[in-house]
Tab-separated table of C-alpha atoms in Angstrom:
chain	number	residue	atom	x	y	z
A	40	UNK	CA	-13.263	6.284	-30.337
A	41	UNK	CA	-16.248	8.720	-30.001
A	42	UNK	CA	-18.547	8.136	-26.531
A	43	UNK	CA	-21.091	7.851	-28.439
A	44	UNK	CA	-19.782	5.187	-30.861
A	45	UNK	CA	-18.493	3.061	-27.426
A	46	UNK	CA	-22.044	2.888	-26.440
A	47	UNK	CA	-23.080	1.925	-29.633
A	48	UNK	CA	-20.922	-0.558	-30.571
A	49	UNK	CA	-20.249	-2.598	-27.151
A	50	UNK	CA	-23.757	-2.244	-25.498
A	51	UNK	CA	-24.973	-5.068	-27.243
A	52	UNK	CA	-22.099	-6.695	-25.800
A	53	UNK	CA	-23.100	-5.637	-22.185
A	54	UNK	CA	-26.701	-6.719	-22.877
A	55	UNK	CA	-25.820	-10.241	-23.855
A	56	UNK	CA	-23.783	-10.734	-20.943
A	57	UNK	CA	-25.889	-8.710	-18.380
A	58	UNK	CA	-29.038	-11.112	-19.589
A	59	UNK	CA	-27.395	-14.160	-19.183
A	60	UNK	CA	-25.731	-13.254	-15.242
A	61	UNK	CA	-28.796	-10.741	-14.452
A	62	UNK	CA	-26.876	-7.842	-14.106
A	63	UNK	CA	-27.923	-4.413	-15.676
A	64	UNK	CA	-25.728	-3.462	-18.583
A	65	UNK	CA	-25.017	0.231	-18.272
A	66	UNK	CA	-23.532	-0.806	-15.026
A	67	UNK	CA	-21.311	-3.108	-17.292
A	68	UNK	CA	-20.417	-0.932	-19.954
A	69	UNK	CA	-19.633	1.870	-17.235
A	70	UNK	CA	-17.229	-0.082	-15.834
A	71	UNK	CA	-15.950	-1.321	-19.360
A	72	UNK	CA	-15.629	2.690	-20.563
A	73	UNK	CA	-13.762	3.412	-17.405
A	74	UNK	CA	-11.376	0.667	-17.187
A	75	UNK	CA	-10.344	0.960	-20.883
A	76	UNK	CA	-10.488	4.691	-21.222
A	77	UNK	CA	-13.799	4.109	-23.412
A	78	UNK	CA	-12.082	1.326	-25.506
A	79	UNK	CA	-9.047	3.266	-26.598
A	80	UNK	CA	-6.541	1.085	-23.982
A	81	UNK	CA	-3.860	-1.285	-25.528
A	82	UNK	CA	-5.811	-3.872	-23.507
A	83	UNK	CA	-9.175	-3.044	-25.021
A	84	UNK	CA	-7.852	-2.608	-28.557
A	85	UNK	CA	-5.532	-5.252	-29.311
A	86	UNK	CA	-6.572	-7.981	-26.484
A	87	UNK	CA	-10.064	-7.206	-25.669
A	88	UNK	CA	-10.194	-7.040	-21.990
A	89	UNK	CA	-12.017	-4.235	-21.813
A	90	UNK	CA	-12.022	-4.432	-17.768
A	91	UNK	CA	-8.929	-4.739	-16.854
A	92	UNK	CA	-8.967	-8.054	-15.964
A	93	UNK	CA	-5.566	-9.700	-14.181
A	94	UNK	CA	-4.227	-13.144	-15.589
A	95	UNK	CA	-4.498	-15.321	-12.613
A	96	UNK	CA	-7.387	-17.767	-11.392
A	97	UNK	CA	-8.256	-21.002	-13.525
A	98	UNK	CA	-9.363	-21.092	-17.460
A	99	UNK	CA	-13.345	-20.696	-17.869
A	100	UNK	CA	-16.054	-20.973	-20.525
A	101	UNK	CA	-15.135	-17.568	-21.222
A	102	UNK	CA	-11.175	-16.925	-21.036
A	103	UNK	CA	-8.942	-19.982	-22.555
A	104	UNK	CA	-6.369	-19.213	-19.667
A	105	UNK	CA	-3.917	-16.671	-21.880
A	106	UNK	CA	-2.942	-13.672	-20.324
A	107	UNK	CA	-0.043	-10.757	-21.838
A	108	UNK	CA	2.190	-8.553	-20.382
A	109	UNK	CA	1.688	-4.831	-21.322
A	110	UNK	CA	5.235	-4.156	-19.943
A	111	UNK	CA	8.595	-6.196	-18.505
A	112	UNK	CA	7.553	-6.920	-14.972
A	113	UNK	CA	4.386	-5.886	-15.104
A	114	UNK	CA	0.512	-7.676	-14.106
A	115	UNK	CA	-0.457	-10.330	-16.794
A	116	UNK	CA	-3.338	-9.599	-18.257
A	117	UNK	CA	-5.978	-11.386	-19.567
A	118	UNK	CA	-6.485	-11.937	-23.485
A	119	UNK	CA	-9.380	-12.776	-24.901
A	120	UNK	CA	-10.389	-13.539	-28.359
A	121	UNK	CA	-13.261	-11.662	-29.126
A	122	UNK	CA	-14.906	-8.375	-27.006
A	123	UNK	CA	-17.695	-10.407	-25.820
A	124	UNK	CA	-15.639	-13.024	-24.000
A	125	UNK	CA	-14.370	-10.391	-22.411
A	126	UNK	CA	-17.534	-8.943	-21.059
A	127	UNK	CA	-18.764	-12.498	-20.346
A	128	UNK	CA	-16.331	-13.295	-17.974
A	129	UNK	CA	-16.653	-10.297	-16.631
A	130	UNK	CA	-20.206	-10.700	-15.478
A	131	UNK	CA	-19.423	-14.385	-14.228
A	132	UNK	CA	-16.661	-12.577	-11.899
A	133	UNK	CA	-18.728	-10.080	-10.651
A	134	UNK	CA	-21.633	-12.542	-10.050
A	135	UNK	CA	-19.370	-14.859	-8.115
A	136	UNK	CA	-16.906	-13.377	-6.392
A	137	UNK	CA	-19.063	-9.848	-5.529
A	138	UNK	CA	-21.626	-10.888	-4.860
A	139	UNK	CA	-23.040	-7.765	-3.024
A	140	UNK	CA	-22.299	-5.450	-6.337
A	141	UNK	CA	-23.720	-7.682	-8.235
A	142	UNK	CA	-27.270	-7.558	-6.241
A	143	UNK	CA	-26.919	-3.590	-6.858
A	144	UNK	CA	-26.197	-3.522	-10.618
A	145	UNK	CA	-29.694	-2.404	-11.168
A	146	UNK	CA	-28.739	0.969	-8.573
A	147	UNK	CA	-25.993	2.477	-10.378
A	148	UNK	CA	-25.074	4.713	-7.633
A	149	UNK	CA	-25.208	1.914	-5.057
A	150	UNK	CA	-23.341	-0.523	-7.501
A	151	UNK	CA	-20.775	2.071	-7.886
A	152	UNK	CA	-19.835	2.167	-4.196
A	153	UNK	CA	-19.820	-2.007	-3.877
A	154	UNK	CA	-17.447	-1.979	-6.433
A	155	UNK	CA	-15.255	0.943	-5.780
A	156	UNK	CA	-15.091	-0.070	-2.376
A	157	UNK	CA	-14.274	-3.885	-2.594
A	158	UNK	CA	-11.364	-5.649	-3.740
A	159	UNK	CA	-12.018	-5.275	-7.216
A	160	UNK	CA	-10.423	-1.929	-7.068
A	161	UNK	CA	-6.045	-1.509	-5.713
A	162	UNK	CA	-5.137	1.393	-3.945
A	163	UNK	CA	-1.739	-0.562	-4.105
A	164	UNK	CA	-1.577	0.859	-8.137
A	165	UNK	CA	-2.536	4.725	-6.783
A	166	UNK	CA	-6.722	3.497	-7.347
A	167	UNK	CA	-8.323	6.574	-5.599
A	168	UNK	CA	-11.671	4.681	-4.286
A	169	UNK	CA	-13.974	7.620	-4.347
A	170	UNK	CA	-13.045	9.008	-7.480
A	171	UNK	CA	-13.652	5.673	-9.072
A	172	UNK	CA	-17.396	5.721	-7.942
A	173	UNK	CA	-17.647	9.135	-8.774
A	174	UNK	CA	-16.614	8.136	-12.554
A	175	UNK	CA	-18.350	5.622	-13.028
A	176	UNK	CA	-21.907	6.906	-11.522
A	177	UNK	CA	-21.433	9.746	-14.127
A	178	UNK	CA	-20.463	7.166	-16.721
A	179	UNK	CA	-23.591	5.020	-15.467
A	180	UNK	CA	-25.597	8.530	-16.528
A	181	UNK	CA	-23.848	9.373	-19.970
A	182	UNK	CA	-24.825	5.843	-21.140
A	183	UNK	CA	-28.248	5.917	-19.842
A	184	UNK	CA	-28.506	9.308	-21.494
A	185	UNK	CA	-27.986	7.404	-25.030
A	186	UNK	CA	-30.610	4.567	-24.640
């Protein structure tokens, strides 16, 4: 999938979701392009968790409680049932459990840095902090370029 065509098709997405938690929706669909390799992940395409999202925690108005594994032995997954759950829980997890990127979603570049640098990211799976706020400020900027 084209950049451009990401943008196009899942920023409503991120606006629906970033209106009803307050966050800003670039932020969202940064995150969303990075963690799914701009939608092209087996995640993204054929379970739409566009985030990366792990299988664990309780069921929520959002995700029904399934999750998949990609491989034997590896994380489970969440699985949603439609793209927008998936960015809907996504914003109810970053609104309640960081709390401090979430009050910086409108500040790319300062949202970037809360994120990369909280829990949200593993440098357990080889997650290189910096380069992940690096990424997804310039994502933040490609996006903003298109609106």
């Amino acid at each position: 999938m084209k950049r451009e065509t990401f943008i196009n098709t899942y920023f409503p997405l991120a606006r629906v979701a970033g209106e009803r938690f307050k966050l800003n929706p670039v932020v969202m669909l940064a995150q969303a392009a990075l963690e799914s390799g701009w939608g092209q992940s087996t995640l993204a395409c054929e379970h739409h968790n566009f985030f990366g999202l792990t299988a664990y925690g309780k069921a929520n108005d959002f995700w029904p409680g399934e999750g998949v594994q990609l491989r034997e032995g590896s994380l489970c997954f969440r699985r949603y049932d439609s793209p927008q759950q998936s960015f809907l829980d996504y914003a109810r997890l970053i609104c309640s459990s960081y709390k401090s990127a979430a009050a910086m979603s409108f500040y790319p570049e300062a949202f970037a840095k809360e994120i990369a640098y909280s829990r949200y990211i593993s440098e357990e799976n080889g997650d290189d902090r910096e380069m992940y706020r690096r990424s997804l400020v310039a994502i933040c900027k490609t996006i903003e370029r298109f609106q």
